[in-house]
Amino acid sequence: MHLADFVSGSFAGACGVAVGYPLDTVKVRIQTQKQFTGVYQCVVETFSKEGVHGFFKGMSLPIATVSMTSSVVFGTYRNCLQCLSQARGACCGPNTKLEVFLSGMASGVAQVSVMSPGDIVKVRLQCQTESRRALTKTPTLKYHGPVHCLLTIVKQEGLMGLYRGALPIMLRDGPSYATYFLTYATVCEWFAGGNKKKLDWYVVMLAGGIAGMAGWTIGTPMDVIKARLQMDGAREIKKYKGFFHCIAETARVEGTGVFFRSLGINLLRAFPVNMVVFFTYEVLTGFFQAGGEGVDPPQLGLE
């Protein structure tokens, strides 16, 4: 078992959250609240009403949960690759594209149980747009922080409330992580030219950024549905009866274009976040496995 990948993935995930959280907040608000009509307008209004703090609401819990999630993703991915390679009797040979794709999909599905509770807390806090300064005399904030939000959801909606939106998360992350890892491996192999030489740091970062954008292109429609299901009933009467009703009602009221409404900001956020994630992951994995001088190439040669 590749234990180093779990540790490296954990640190990489935490670094990625720190880099991308402000844009993630803007993305969630655009997906779930009609008063925000675009990225620029959302950024300006958030800053004017809530200050810099508004972009970082609910970040502490995601830092912890995404560390675990990323650990599961990278650890599951690497170990699935090894299992698939051994199953076809080529444990030392390069992995096929199908093996990379399937391992990526397995990693995306595996992390849902860890990710879902922290993600719904993040979304609820990000969509709490009231300014603390404006509420000093009449504190009406529903959630006073990540822990209070977590406990309130459990109290009002039960433990299963923490897993609202788990199905669209699974349908988002399975295909998107499959695309994510396959894109990363393909770009790295293209730059390496089939050689086993160490990759330059800029190649790893470029491949990571491109992989992140490819993954979010696939995952954005389900991300919209996920966010709406997680927010449904939190501030007003429930509008959706379930997953399929949410898709149908969203398309009926706002048109199919709404499923890609946040694609631009997802891509804008994905590139720097995944540059940092893969660079951190490759450096730490190389260090743990070989004492690490520079960045080792990902062992993902494709057939």
PDB file of C-alpha atoms in Angstrom:
ATOM      1  CA  MET A   1       0.000   0.000   0.000  1.00  0.00           C
ATOM      2  CA  HIS A   2       1.225   3.489  -0.879  1.00  0.00           C
ATOM      3  CA  LEU A   3       0.902   5.300   2.458  1.00  0.00           C
ATOM      4  CA  ALA A   4       2.935   8.308   1.324  1.00  0.00           C
ATOM      5  CA  ASP A   5       0.159   9.277  -1.082  1.00  0.00           C
ATOM      6  CA  PHE A   6      -2.351   9.619   1.764  1.00  0.00           C
ATOM      7  CA  VAL A   7      -0.049  11.977   3.674  1.00  0.00           C
ATOM      8  CA  SER A   8       0.996  13.985   0.618  1.00  0.00           C
ATOM      9  CA  GLY A   9      -2.594  14.259  -0.550  1.00  0.00           C
ATOM     10  CA  SER A  10      -3.656  15.601   2.838  1.00  0.00           C
ATOM     11  CA  PHE A  11      -1.148  18.464   2.796  1.00  0.00           C
ATOM     12  CA  ALA A  12      -1.822  19.179  -0.869  1.00  0.00           C
ATOM     13  CA  GLY A  13      -5.559  19.442  -0.257  1.00  0.00           C
ATOM     14  CA  ALA A  14      -5.114  21.908   2.613  1.00  0.00           C
ATOM     15  CA  CYS A  15      -2.878  24.115   0.455  1.00  0.00           C
ATOM     16  CA  GLY A  16      -5.437  24.009  -2.346  1.00  0.00           C
ATOM     17  CA  VAL A  17      -8.247  25.166  -0.029  1.00  0.00           C
ATOM     18  CA  ALA A  18      -6.200  28.123   1.202  1.00  0.00           C
ATOM     19  CA  VAL A  19      -5.500  29.244  -2.372  1.00  0.00           C
ATOM     20  CA  GLY A  20      -8.968  28.792  -3.836  1.00  0.00           C
ATOM     21  CA  TYR A  21     -11.418  29.486  -1.014  1.00  0.00           C
ATOM     22  CA  PRO A  22     -12.309  33.130  -1.848  1.00  0.00           C
ATOM     23  CA  LEU A  23     -13.275  32.205  -5.414  1.00  0.00           C
ATOM     24  CA  ASP A  24     -15.110  29.146  -4.111  1.00  0.00           C
ATOM     25  CA  THR A  25     -17.263  31.414  -1.949  1.00  0.00           C
ATOM     26  CA  VAL A  26     -18.103  33.568  -4.973  1.00  0.00           C
ATOM     27  CA  LYS A  27     -18.918  30.437  -7.000  1.00  0.00           C
ATOM     28  CA  VAL A  28     -21.303  29.052  -4.379  1.00  0.00           C
ATOM     29  CA  ARG A  29     -23.136  32.374  -4.024  1.00  0.00           C
ATOM     30  CA  ILE A  30     -23.585  32.697  -7.795  1.00  0.00           C
ATOM     31  CA  GLN A  31     -24.954  29.146  -7.959  1.00  0.00           C
ATOM     32  CA  THR A  32     -27.466  29.510  -5.139  1.00  0.00           C
ATOM     33  CA  GLN A  33     -28.511  33.174  -4.813  1.00  0.00           C
ATOM     34  CA  LYS A  34     -30.249  35.124  -7.550  1.00  0.00           C
ATOM     35  CA  GLN A  35     -29.167  38.558  -6.254  1.00  0.00           C
ATOM     36  CA  PHE A  36     -25.683  37.826  -7.608  1.00  0.00           C
ATOM     37  CA  THR A  37     -25.706  38.202 -11.381  1.00  0.00           C
ATOM     38  CA  GLY A  38     -22.005  37.734 -12.141  1.00  0.00           C
ATOM     39  CA  VAL A  39     -18.537  37.260 -10.716  1.00  0.00           C
ATOM     40  CA  TYR A  40     -17.578  40.934 -10.572  1.00  0.00           C
ATOM     41  CA  GLN A  41     -20.881  42.028  -9.036  1.00  0.00           C
ATOM     42  CA  CYS A  42     -20.679  39.238  -6.441  1.00  0.00           C
ATOM     43  CA  VAL A  43     -17.102  40.130  -5.483  1.00  0.00           C
ATOM     44  CA  VAL A  44     -17.882  43.848  -5.149  1.00  0.00           C
ATOM     45  CA  GLU A  45     -21.072  43.331  -3.145  1.00  0.00           C
ATOM     46  CA  THR A  46     -19.490  40.754  -0.841  1.00  0.00           C
ATOM     47  CA  PHE A  47     -16.535  42.994  -0.107  1.00  0.00           C
ATOM     48  CA  SER A  48     -18.648  46.124   0.413  1.00  0.00           C
ATOM     49  CA  LYS A  49     -21.075  44.425   2.815  1.00  0.00           C
ATOM     50  CA  GLU A  50     -18.894  41.887   4.594  1.00  0.00           C
ATOM     51  CA  GLY A  51     -15.297  42.902   4.027  1.00  0.00           C
ATOM     52  CA  VAL A  52     -12.489  40.427   3.376  1.00  0.00           C
ATOM     53  CA  HIS A  53     -13.954  38.106   6.021  1.00  0.00           C
ATOM     54  CA  GLY A  54     -16.923  37.468   3.732  1.00  0.00           C
ATOM     55  CA  PHE A  55     -14.752  35.520   1.295  1.00  0.00           C
ATOM     56  CA  PHE A  56     -13.449  33.171   3.994  1.00  0.00           C
ATOM     57  CA  LYS A  57     -16.658  32.236   5.811  1.00  0.00           C
ATOM     58  CA  GLY A  58     -16.605  28.632   6.986  1.00  0.00           C
ATOM     59  CA  MET A  59     -13.043  27.909   5.879  1.00  0.00           C
ATOM     60  CA  SER A  60     -11.751  26.282   9.070  1.00  0.00           C
ATOM     61  CA  LEU A  61     -13.826  23.103   8.754  1.00  0.00           C
ATOM     62  CA  PRO A  62     -13.112  22.613   5.023  1.00  0.00           C
ATOM     63  CA  ILE A  63      -9.374  22.909   5.742  1.00  0.00           C
ATOM     64  CA  ALA A  64      -9.704  19.895   8.023  1.00  0.00           C
ATOM     65  CA  THR A  65     -12.182  17.919   5.950  1.00  0.00           C
ATOM     66  CA  VAL A  66     -10.546  18.614   2.583  1.00  0.00           C
ATOM     67  CA  SER A  67      -7.246  17.433   4.042  1.00  0.00           C
ATOM     68  CA  MET A  68      -8.926  14.113   4.818  1.00  0.00           C
ATOM     69  CA  THR A  69     -10.774  14.112   1.511  1.00  0.00           C
ATOM     70  CA  SER A  70      -7.666  14.803  -0.540  1.00  0.00           C
ATOM     71  CA  SER A  71      -5.826  12.127   1.415  1.00  0.00           C
ATOM     72  CA  VAL A  72      -8.540   9.609   0.465  1.00  0.00           C
ATOM     73  CA  VAL A  73      -8.540  10.768  -3.172  1.00  0.00           C
ATOM     74  CA  PHE A  74      -4.801  10.488  -3.805  1.00  0.00           C
ATOM     75  CA  GLY A  75      -4.346   7.406  -1.623  1.00  0.00           C
ATOM     76  CA  THR A  76      -7.239   5.551  -3.240  1.00  0.00           C
ATOM     77  CA  TYR A  77      -6.109   6.584  -6.696  1.00  0.00           C
ATOM     78  CA  ARG A  78      -2.527   5.364  -6.316  1.00  0.00           C
ATOM     79  CA  ASN A  79      -3.508   2.095  -4.664  1.00  0.00           C
ATOM     80  CA  CYS A  80      -6.213   1.394  -7.259  1.00  0.00           C
ATOM     81  CA  LEU A  81      -3.613   1.895  -9.975  1.00  0.00           C
ATOM     82  CA  GLN A  82      -1.387  -0.646  -8.268  1.00  0.00           C
ATOM     83  CA  CYS A  83      -4.226  -3.168  -7.860  1.00  0.00           C
ATOM     84  CA  LEU A  84      -5.318  -2.870 -11.494  1.00  0.00           C
ATOM     85  CA  SER A  85      -1.745  -3.205 -12.695  1.00  0.00           C
ATOM     86  CA  GLN A  86      -1.226  -6.329 -10.583  1.00  0.00           C
ATOM     87  CA  ALA A  87      -4.534  -7.787 -11.766  1.00  0.00           C
ATOM     88  CA  ARG A  88      -3.299  -7.826 -15.350  1.00  0.00           C
ATOM     89  CA  GLY A  89       0.130  -9.125 -14.289  1.00  0.00           C
ATOM     90  CA  ALA A  90       2.108  -5.977 -15.077  1.00  0.00           C
ATOM     91  CA  CYS A  91       2.873  -4.550 -11.644  1.00  0.00           C
ATOM     92  CA  CYS A  92       6.036  -2.836 -12.835  1.00  0.00           C
ATOM     93  CA  GLY A  93       4.822  -1.693 -16.209  1.00  0.00           C
ATOM     94  CA  PRO A  94       3.043   1.487 -17.211  1.00  0.00           C
ATOM     95  CA  ASN A  95      -0.618   1.889 -16.477  1.00  0.00           C
ATOM     96  CA  THR A  96      -3.142   2.019 -19.294  1.00  0.00           C
ATOM     97  CA  LYS A  97      -5.393   5.006 -19.867  1.00  0.00           C
ATOM     98  CA  LEU A  98      -8.387   2.923 -18.820  1.00  0.00           C
ATOM     99  CA  GLU A  99      -6.694   2.059 -15.514  1.00  0.00           C
ATOM    100  CA  VAL A 100      -5.941   5.721 -14.832  1.00  0.00           C
ATOM    101  CA  PHE A 101      -9.528   6.670 -15.688  1.00  0.00           C
ATOM    102  CA  LEU A 102     -11.073   3.953 -13.491  1.00  0.00           C
ATOM    103  CA  SER A 103      -8.743   4.671 -10.582  1.00  0.00           C
ATOM    104  CA  GLY A 104      -9.616   8.347 -10.776  1.00  0.00           C
ATOM    105  CA  MET A 105     -13.320   7.531 -10.773  1.00  0.00           C
ATOM    106  CA  ALA A 106     -12.914   5.235  -7.764  1.00  0.00           C
ATOM    107  CA  SER A 107     -11.059   7.951  -5.860  1.00  0.00           C
ATOM    108  CA  GLY A 108     -13.824  10.473  -6.566  1.00  0.00           C
ATOM    109  CA  VAL A 109     -16.545   8.136  -5.320  1.00  0.00           C
ATOM    110  CA  ALA A 110     -14.543   7.015  -2.271  1.00  0.00           C
ATOM    111  CA  GLN A 111     -14.141  10.505  -0.828  1.00  0.00           C
ATOM    112  CA  VAL A 112     -17.876  11.367  -0.771  1.00  0.00           C
ATOM    113  CA  SER A 113     -18.462   9.945   2.723  1.00  0.00           C
ATOM    114  CA  VAL A 114     -15.649  12.079   4.115  1.00  0.00           C
ATOM    115  CA  MET A 115     -16.384  15.192   2.087  1.00  0.00           C
ATOM    116  CA  SER A 116     -20.146  15.633   2.341  1.00  0.00           C
ATOM    117  CA  PRO A 117     -20.525  16.859   5.986  1.00  0.00           C
ATOM    118  CA  GLY A 118     -17.795  19.479   5.675  1.00  0.00           C
ATOM    119  CA  ASP A 119     -19.041  20.575   2.268  1.00  0.00           C
ATOM    120  CA  ILE A 120     -22.603  21.290   3.381  1.00  0.00           C
ATOM    121  CA  VAL A 121     -21.303  23.325   6.340  1.00  0.00           C
ATOM    122  CA  LYS A 122     -19.073  25.273   3.949  1.00  0.00           C
ATOM    123  CA  VAL A 123     -21.936  26.022   1.563  1.00  0.00           C
ATOM    124  CA  ARG A 124     -24.327  27.065   4.347  1.00  0.00           C
ATOM    125  CA  LEU A 125     -21.791  29.487   5.838  1.00  0.00           C
ATOM    126  CA  GLN A 126     -20.737  30.868   2.459  1.00  0.00           C
ATOM    127  CA  CYS A 127     -24.370  31.671   1.640  1.00  0.00           C
ATOM    128  CA  GLN A 128     -24.911  33.463   4.943  1.00  0.00           C
ATOM    129  CA  THR A 129     -24.445  36.906   3.429  1.00  0.00           C
ATOM    130  CA  GLU A 130     -25.397  39.063   6.406  1.00  0.00           C
ATOM    131  CA  SER A 131     -22.673  41.374   7.644  1.00  0.00           C
ATOM    132  CA  ARG A 132     -21.572  40.968  11.248  1.00  0.00           C
ATOM    133  CA  ARG A 133     -21.104  44.707  11.528  1.00  0.00           C
ATOM    134  CA  ALA A 134     -24.686  45.301  10.426  1.00  0.00           C
ATOM    135  CA  LEU A 135     -26.027  42.825  12.968  1.00  0.00           C
ATOM    136  CA  THR A 136     -24.293  44.053  16.115  1.00  0.00           C
ATOM    137  CA  LYS A 137     -27.591  45.276  17.595  1.00  0.00           C
ATOM    138  CA  THR A 138     -29.865  42.584  16.234  1.00  0.00           C
ATOM    139  CA  PRO A 139     -27.891  39.359  15.849  1.00  0.00           C
ATOM    140  CA  THR A 140     -29.970  37.200  13.522  1.00  0.00           C
ATOM    141  CA  LEU A 141     -27.247  35.009  12.070  1.00  0.00           C
ATOM    142  CA  LYS A 142     -28.505  31.437  11.867  1.00  0.00           C
ATOM    143  CA  TYR A 143     -25.028  29.937  12.088  1.00  0.00           C
ATOM    144  CA  HIS A 144     -22.307  31.342  14.351  1.00  0.00           C
ATOM    145  CA  GLY A 145     -19.445  29.263  13.007  1.00  0.00           C
ATOM    146  CA  PRO A 146     -18.588  25.842  11.513  1.00  0.00           C
ATOM    147  CA  VAL A 147     -19.185  23.812  14.683  1.00  0.00           C
ATOM    148  CA  HIS A 148     -22.472  25.595  15.445  1.00  0.00           C
ATOM    149  CA  CYS A 149     -23.559  25.079  11.840  1.00  0.00           C
ATOM    150  CA  LEU A 150     -22.702  21.372  12.014  1.00  0.00           C
ATOM    151  CA  LEU A 151     -24.631  20.888  15.272  1.00  0.00           C
ATOM    152  CA  THR A 152     -27.608  22.925  14.015  1.00  0.00           C
ATOM    153  CA  ILE A 153     -27.910  20.804  10.868  1.00  0.00           C
ATOM    154  CA  VAL A 154     -27.809  17.596  12.932  1.00  0.00           C
ATOM    155  CA  LYS A 155     -30.396  18.976  15.376  1.00  0.00           C
ATOM    156  CA  GLN A 156     -32.823  20.245  12.747  1.00  0.00           C
ATOM    157  CA  GLU A 157     -32.305  17.762   9.920  1.00  0.00           C
ATOM    158  CA  GLY A 158     -30.766  14.714  11.589  1.00  0.00           C
ATOM    159  CA  LEU A 159     -27.476  13.026  10.754  1.00  0.00           C
ATOM    160  CA  MET A 160     -28.631  12.419   7.187  1.00  0.00           C
ATOM    161  CA  GLY A 161     -28.881  16.198   6.796  1.00  0.00           C
ATOM    162  CA  LEU A 162     -25.083  16.240   6.674  1.00  0.00           C
ATOM    163  CA  TYR A 163     -25.261  14.079   3.547  1.00  0.00           C
ATOM    164  CA  ARG A 164     -27.787  16.161   1.639  1.00  0.00           C
ATOM    165  CA  GLY A 165     -26.375  16.517  -1.855  1.00  0.00           C
ATOM    166  CA  ALA A 166     -24.250  13.367  -1.543  1.00  0.00           C
ATOM    167  CA  LEU A 167     -25.679  11.863  -4.760  1.00  0.00           C
ATOM    168  CA  PRO A 168     -24.781  14.845  -6.977  1.00  0.00           C
ATOM    169  CA  ILE A 169     -21.384  14.994  -5.246  1.00  0.00           C
ATOM    170  CA  MET A 170     -20.808  11.378  -6.259  1.00  0.00           C
ATOM    171  CA  LEU A 171     -22.057  12.000  -9.809  1.00  0.00           C
ATOM    172  CA  ARG A 172     -19.860  15.096  -9.978  1.00  0.00           C
ATOM    173  CA  ASP A 173     -16.671  13.700  -8.512  1.00  0.00           C
ATOM    174  CA  GLY A 174     -16.620  10.241 -10.093  1.00  0.00           C
ATOM    175  CA  PRO A 175     -16.405  11.441 -13.710  1.00  0.00           C
ATOM    176  CA  SER A 176     -14.547  14.661 -12.891  1.00  0.00           C
ATOM    177  CA  TYR A 177     -11.756  12.932 -10.957  1.00  0.00           C
ATOM    178  CA  ALA A 178     -11.475  10.314 -13.695  1.00  0.00           C
ATOM    179  CA  THR A 179     -10.986  13.168 -16.191  1.00  0.00           C
ATOM    180  CA  TYR A 180      -8.748  15.026 -13.728  1.00  0.00           C
ATOM    181  CA  PHE A 181      -6.177  12.268 -13.258  1.00  0.00           C
ATOM    182  CA  LEU A 182      -6.233  11.129 -16.873  1.00  0.00           C
ATOM    183  CA  THR A 183      -5.603  14.689 -18.064  1.00  0.00           C
ATOM    184  CA  TYR A 184      -2.773  15.173 -15.576  1.00  0.00           C
ATOM    185  CA  ALA A 185      -1.096  11.895 -16.509  1.00  0.00           C
ATOM    186  CA  THR A 186      -1.446  12.576 -20.234  1.00  0.00           C
ATOM    187  CA  VAL A 187      -0.022  16.107 -20.045  1.00  0.00           C
ATOM    188  CA  CYS A 188       2.887  14.935 -17.880  1.00  0.00           C
ATOM    189  CA  GLU A 189       3.690  12.078 -20.261  1.00  0.00           C
ATOM    190  CA  TRP A 190       3.511  14.416 -23.238  1.00  0.00           C
ATOM    191  CA  PHE A 191       6.083  16.761 -21.680  1.00  0.00           C
ATOM    192  CA  ALA A 192       8.257  13.870 -20.497  1.00  0.00           C
ATOM    193  CA  GLY A 193       8.316  12.404 -24.014  1.00  0.00           C
ATOM    194  CA  GLY A 194       8.004   8.885 -22.637  1.00  0.00           C
ATOM    195  CA  ASN A 195      11.166   9.256 -20.545  1.00  0.00           C
ATOM    196  CA  LYS A 196      11.423   8.582 -16.809  1.00  0.00           C
ATOM    197  CA  LYS A 197      13.317  11.788 -16.153  1.00  0.00           C
ATOM    198  CA  LYS A 198      12.279  14.197 -13.431  1.00  0.00           C
ATOM    199  CA  LEU A 199       9.742  16.719 -14.517  1.00  0.00           C
ATOM    200  CA  ASP A 200      10.439  20.400 -14.099  1.00  0.00           C
ATOM    201  CA  TRP A 201       8.309  22.115 -11.462  1.00  0.00           C
ATOM    202  CA  TYR A 202       6.555  24.261 -14.060  1.00  0.00           C
ATOM    203  CA  VAL A 203       5.433  21.148 -15.986  1.00  0.00           C
ATOM    204  CA  VAL A 204       3.853  19.643 -12.863  1.00  0.00           C
ATOM    205  CA  MET A 205       2.100  22.931 -12.098  1.00  0.00           C
ATOM    206  CA  LEU A 206       0.900  23.404 -15.676  1.00  0.00           C
ATOM    207  CA  ALA A 207      -0.380  19.827 -15.872  1.00  0.00           C
ATOM    208  CA  GLY A 208      -2.135  20.216 -12.533  1.00  0.00           C
ATOM    209  CA  GLY A 209      -3.806  23.443 -13.623  1.00  0.00           C
ATOM    210  CA  ILE A 210      -4.996  21.973 -16.924  1.00  0.00           C
ATOM    211  CA  ALA A 211      -6.246  18.839 -15.134  1.00  0.00           C
ATOM    212  CA  GLY A 212      -8.217  20.953 -12.675  1.00  0.00           C
ATOM    213  CA  MET A 213      -9.900  22.872 -15.476  1.00  0.00           C
ATOM    214  CA  ALA A 214     -10.762  19.668 -17.337  1.00  0.00           C
ATOM    215  CA  GLY A 215     -12.241  18.094 -14.209  1.00  0.00           C
ATOM    216  CA  TRP A 216     -14.410  21.113 -13.403  1.00  0.00           C
ATOM    217  CA  THR A 217     -15.661  21.330 -16.990  1.00  0.00           C
ATOM    218  CA  ILE A 218     -17.145  17.866 -16.470  1.00  0.00           C
ATOM    219  CA  GLY A 219     -18.262  18.461 -12.889  1.00  0.00           C
ATOM    220  CA  THR A 220     -19.880  21.923 -12.962  1.00  0.00           C
ATOM    221  CA  PRO A 221     -23.509  20.912 -13.799  1.00  0.00           C
ATOM    222  CA  MET A 222     -23.682  18.486 -10.863  1.00  0.00           C
ATOM    223  CA  ASP A 223     -21.925  21.065  -8.684  1.00  0.00           C
ATOM    224  CA  VAL A 224     -24.818  23.475  -9.286  1.00  0.00           C
ATOM    225  CA  ILE A 225     -27.392  20.830  -8.318  1.00  0.00           C
ATOM    226  CA  LYS A 226     -25.351  19.844  -5.276  1.00  0.00           C
ATOM    227  CA  ALA A 227     -25.198  23.400  -3.950  1.00  0.00           C
ATOM    228  CA  ARG A 228     -28.928  23.969  -4.478  1.00  0.00           C
ATOM    229  CA  LEU A 229     -29.910  20.783  -2.682  1.00  0.00           C
ATOM    230  CA  GLN A 230     -27.615  21.643   0.223  1.00  0.00           C
ATOM    231  CA  MET A 231     -29.147  25.120   0.586  1.00  0.00           C
ATOM    232  CA  ASP A 232     -32.740  24.019   0.014  1.00  0.00           C
ATOM    233  CA  GLY A 233     -34.820  24.798   3.106  1.00  0.00           C
ATOM    234  CA  ALA A 234     -31.961  26.410   4.995  1.00  0.00           C
ATOM    235  CA  ARG A 235     -33.303  29.948   4.568  1.00  0.00           C
ATOM    236  CA  GLU A 236     -36.799  29.449   3.162  1.00  0.00           C
ATOM    237  CA  ILE A 237     -39.418  26.793   2.408  1.00  0.00           C
ATOM    238  CA  LYS A 238     -38.061  23.714   0.642  1.00  0.00           C
ATOM    239  CA  LYS A 239     -38.471  23.959  -3.121  1.00  0.00           C
ATOM    240  CA  TYR A 240     -37.153  20.598  -4.271  1.00  0.00           C
ATOM    241  CA  LYS A 241     -38.597  17.147  -3.637  1.00  0.00           C
ATOM    242  CA  GLY A 242     -35.362  15.435  -4.483  1.00  0.00           C
ATOM    243  CA  PHE A 243     -32.456  15.114  -6.902  1.00  0.00           C
ATOM    244  CA  PHE A 244     -34.409  14.717 -10.150  1.00  0.00           C
ATOM    245  CA  HIS A 245     -36.991  17.330  -9.189  1.00  0.00           C
ATOM    246  CA  CYS A 246     -34.168  19.800  -8.510  1.00  0.00           C
ATOM    247  CA  ILE A 247     -32.729  19.225 -11.996  1.00  0.00           C
ATOM    248  CA  ALA A 248     -36.114  19.537 -13.702  1.00  0.00           C
ATOM    249  CA  GLU A 249     -37.251  22.590 -11.732  1.00  0.00           C
ATOM    250  CA  THR A 250     -33.941  24.393 -12.145  1.00  0.00           C
ATOM    251  CA  ALA A 251     -33.989  23.835 -15.918  1.00  0.00           C
ATOM    252  CA  ARG A 252     -37.667  24.842 -16.173  1.00  0.00           C
ATOM    253  CA  VAL A 253     -37.324  28.088 -14.219  1.00  0.00           C
ATOM    254  CA  GLU A 254     -33.855  29.270 -15.308  1.00  0.00           C
ATOM    255  CA  GLY A 255     -33.051  27.334 -18.457  1.00  0.00           C
ATOM    256  CA  THR A 256     -30.345  24.765 -19.085  1.00  0.00           C
ATOM    257  CA  GLY A 257     -27.672  27.457 -19.211  1.00  0.00           C
ATOM    258  CA  VAL A 258     -27.839  27.764 -15.421  1.00  0.00           C
ATOM    259  CA  PHE A 259     -25.990  24.448 -15.090  1.00  0.00           C
ATOM    260  CA  PHE A 260     -22.899  26.161 -16.515  1.00  0.00           C
ATOM    261  CA  ARG A 261     -23.491  29.529 -14.876  1.00  0.00           C
ATOM    262  CA  SER A 262     -20.452  29.125 -12.606  1.00  0.00           C
ATOM    263  CA  LEU A 263     -18.197  27.372 -15.136  1.00  0.00           C
ATOM    264  CA  GLY A 264     -16.067  30.480 -15.731  1.00  0.00           C
ATOM    265  CA  ILE A 265     -15.235  30.992 -12.080  1.00  0.00           C
ATOM    266  CA  ASN A 266     -14.724  27.255 -11.579  1.00  0.00           C
ATOM    267  CA  LEU A 267     -12.087  27.285 -14.313  1.00  0.00           C
ATOM    268  CA  LEU A 268     -10.532  30.487 -12.976  1.00  0.00           C
ATOM    269  CA  ARG A 269     -10.275  28.938  -9.531  1.00  0.00           C
ATOM    270  CA  ALA A 270      -9.278  25.444 -10.685  1.00  0.00           C
ATOM    271  CA  PHE A 271      -6.060  26.416 -12.430  1.00  0.00           C
ATOM    272  CA  PRO A 272      -4.128  27.993  -9.514  1.00  0.00           C
ATOM    273  CA  VAL A 273      -5.627  25.631  -6.927  1.00  0.00           C
ATOM    274  CA  ASN A 274      -4.607  22.474  -8.759  1.00  0.00           C
ATOM    275  CA  MET A 275      -1.221  23.899  -9.710  1.00  0.00           C
ATOM    276  CA  VAL A 276      -0.571  24.127  -5.967  1.00  0.00           C
ATOM    277  CA  VAL A 277      -2.216  20.783  -5.167  1.00  0.00           C
ATOM    278  CA  PHE A 278      -0.208  18.707  -7.638  1.00  0.00           C
ATOM    279  CA  PHE A 279       3.050  20.534  -7.008  1.00  0.00           C
ATOM    280  CA  THR A 280       2.715  19.994  -3.246  1.00  0.00           C
ATOM    281  CA  TYR A 281       1.655  16.398  -3.758  1.00  0.00           C
ATOM    282  CA  GLU A 282       4.504  15.487  -6.118  1.00  0.00           C
ATOM    283  CA  VAL A 283       7.171  17.215  -4.000  1.00  0.00           C
ATOM    284  CA  LEU A 284       6.051  15.544  -0.775  1.00  0.00           C
ATOM    285  CA  THR A 285       5.554  12.133  -2.372  1.00  0.00           C
ATOM    286  CA  GLY A 286       9.016  12.322  -3.936  1.00  0.00           C
ATOM    287  CA  PHE A 287      10.481  13.348  -0.580  1.00  0.00           C
ATOM    288  CA  PHE A 288       8.800  10.543   1.368  1.00  0.00           C
ATOM    289  CA  GLN A 289       9.636   7.846  -1.154  1.00  0.00           C
ATOM    290  CA  ALA A 290      13.147   8.789  -2.229  1.00  0.00           C
ATOM    291  CA  GLY A 291      14.486  11.397   0.123  1.00  0.00           C
ATOM    292  CA  GLY A 292      13.389  13.850  -2.558  1.00  0.00           C
ATOM    293  CA  GLU A 293      15.628  15.944  -4.691  1.00  0.00           C
ATOM    294  CA  GLY A 294      13.385  18.018  -6.915  1.00  0.00           C
ATOM    295  CA  VAL A 295      10.102  16.788  -8.251  1.00  0.00           C
ATOM    296  CA  ASP A 296       9.846  13.193  -9.307  1.00  0.00           C
ATOM    297  CA  PRO A 297       7.776  12.475 -12.390  1.00  0.00           C
ATOM    298  CA  PRO A 298       4.405  10.904 -11.619  1.00  0.00           C
ATOM    299  CA  GLN A 299       4.668   7.183 -12.224  1.00  0.00           C
ATOM    300  CA  LEU A 300       1.727   7.207 -14.589  1.00  0.00           C
ATOM    301  CA  GLY A 301       3.194   6.194 -17.886  1.00  0.00           C
ATOM    302  CA  LEU A 302       0.365   5.371 -20.261  1.00  0.00           C
ATOM    303  CA  GLU A 303       0.174   2.596 -22.792  1.00  0.00           C
TER     304      GLU A 303
END
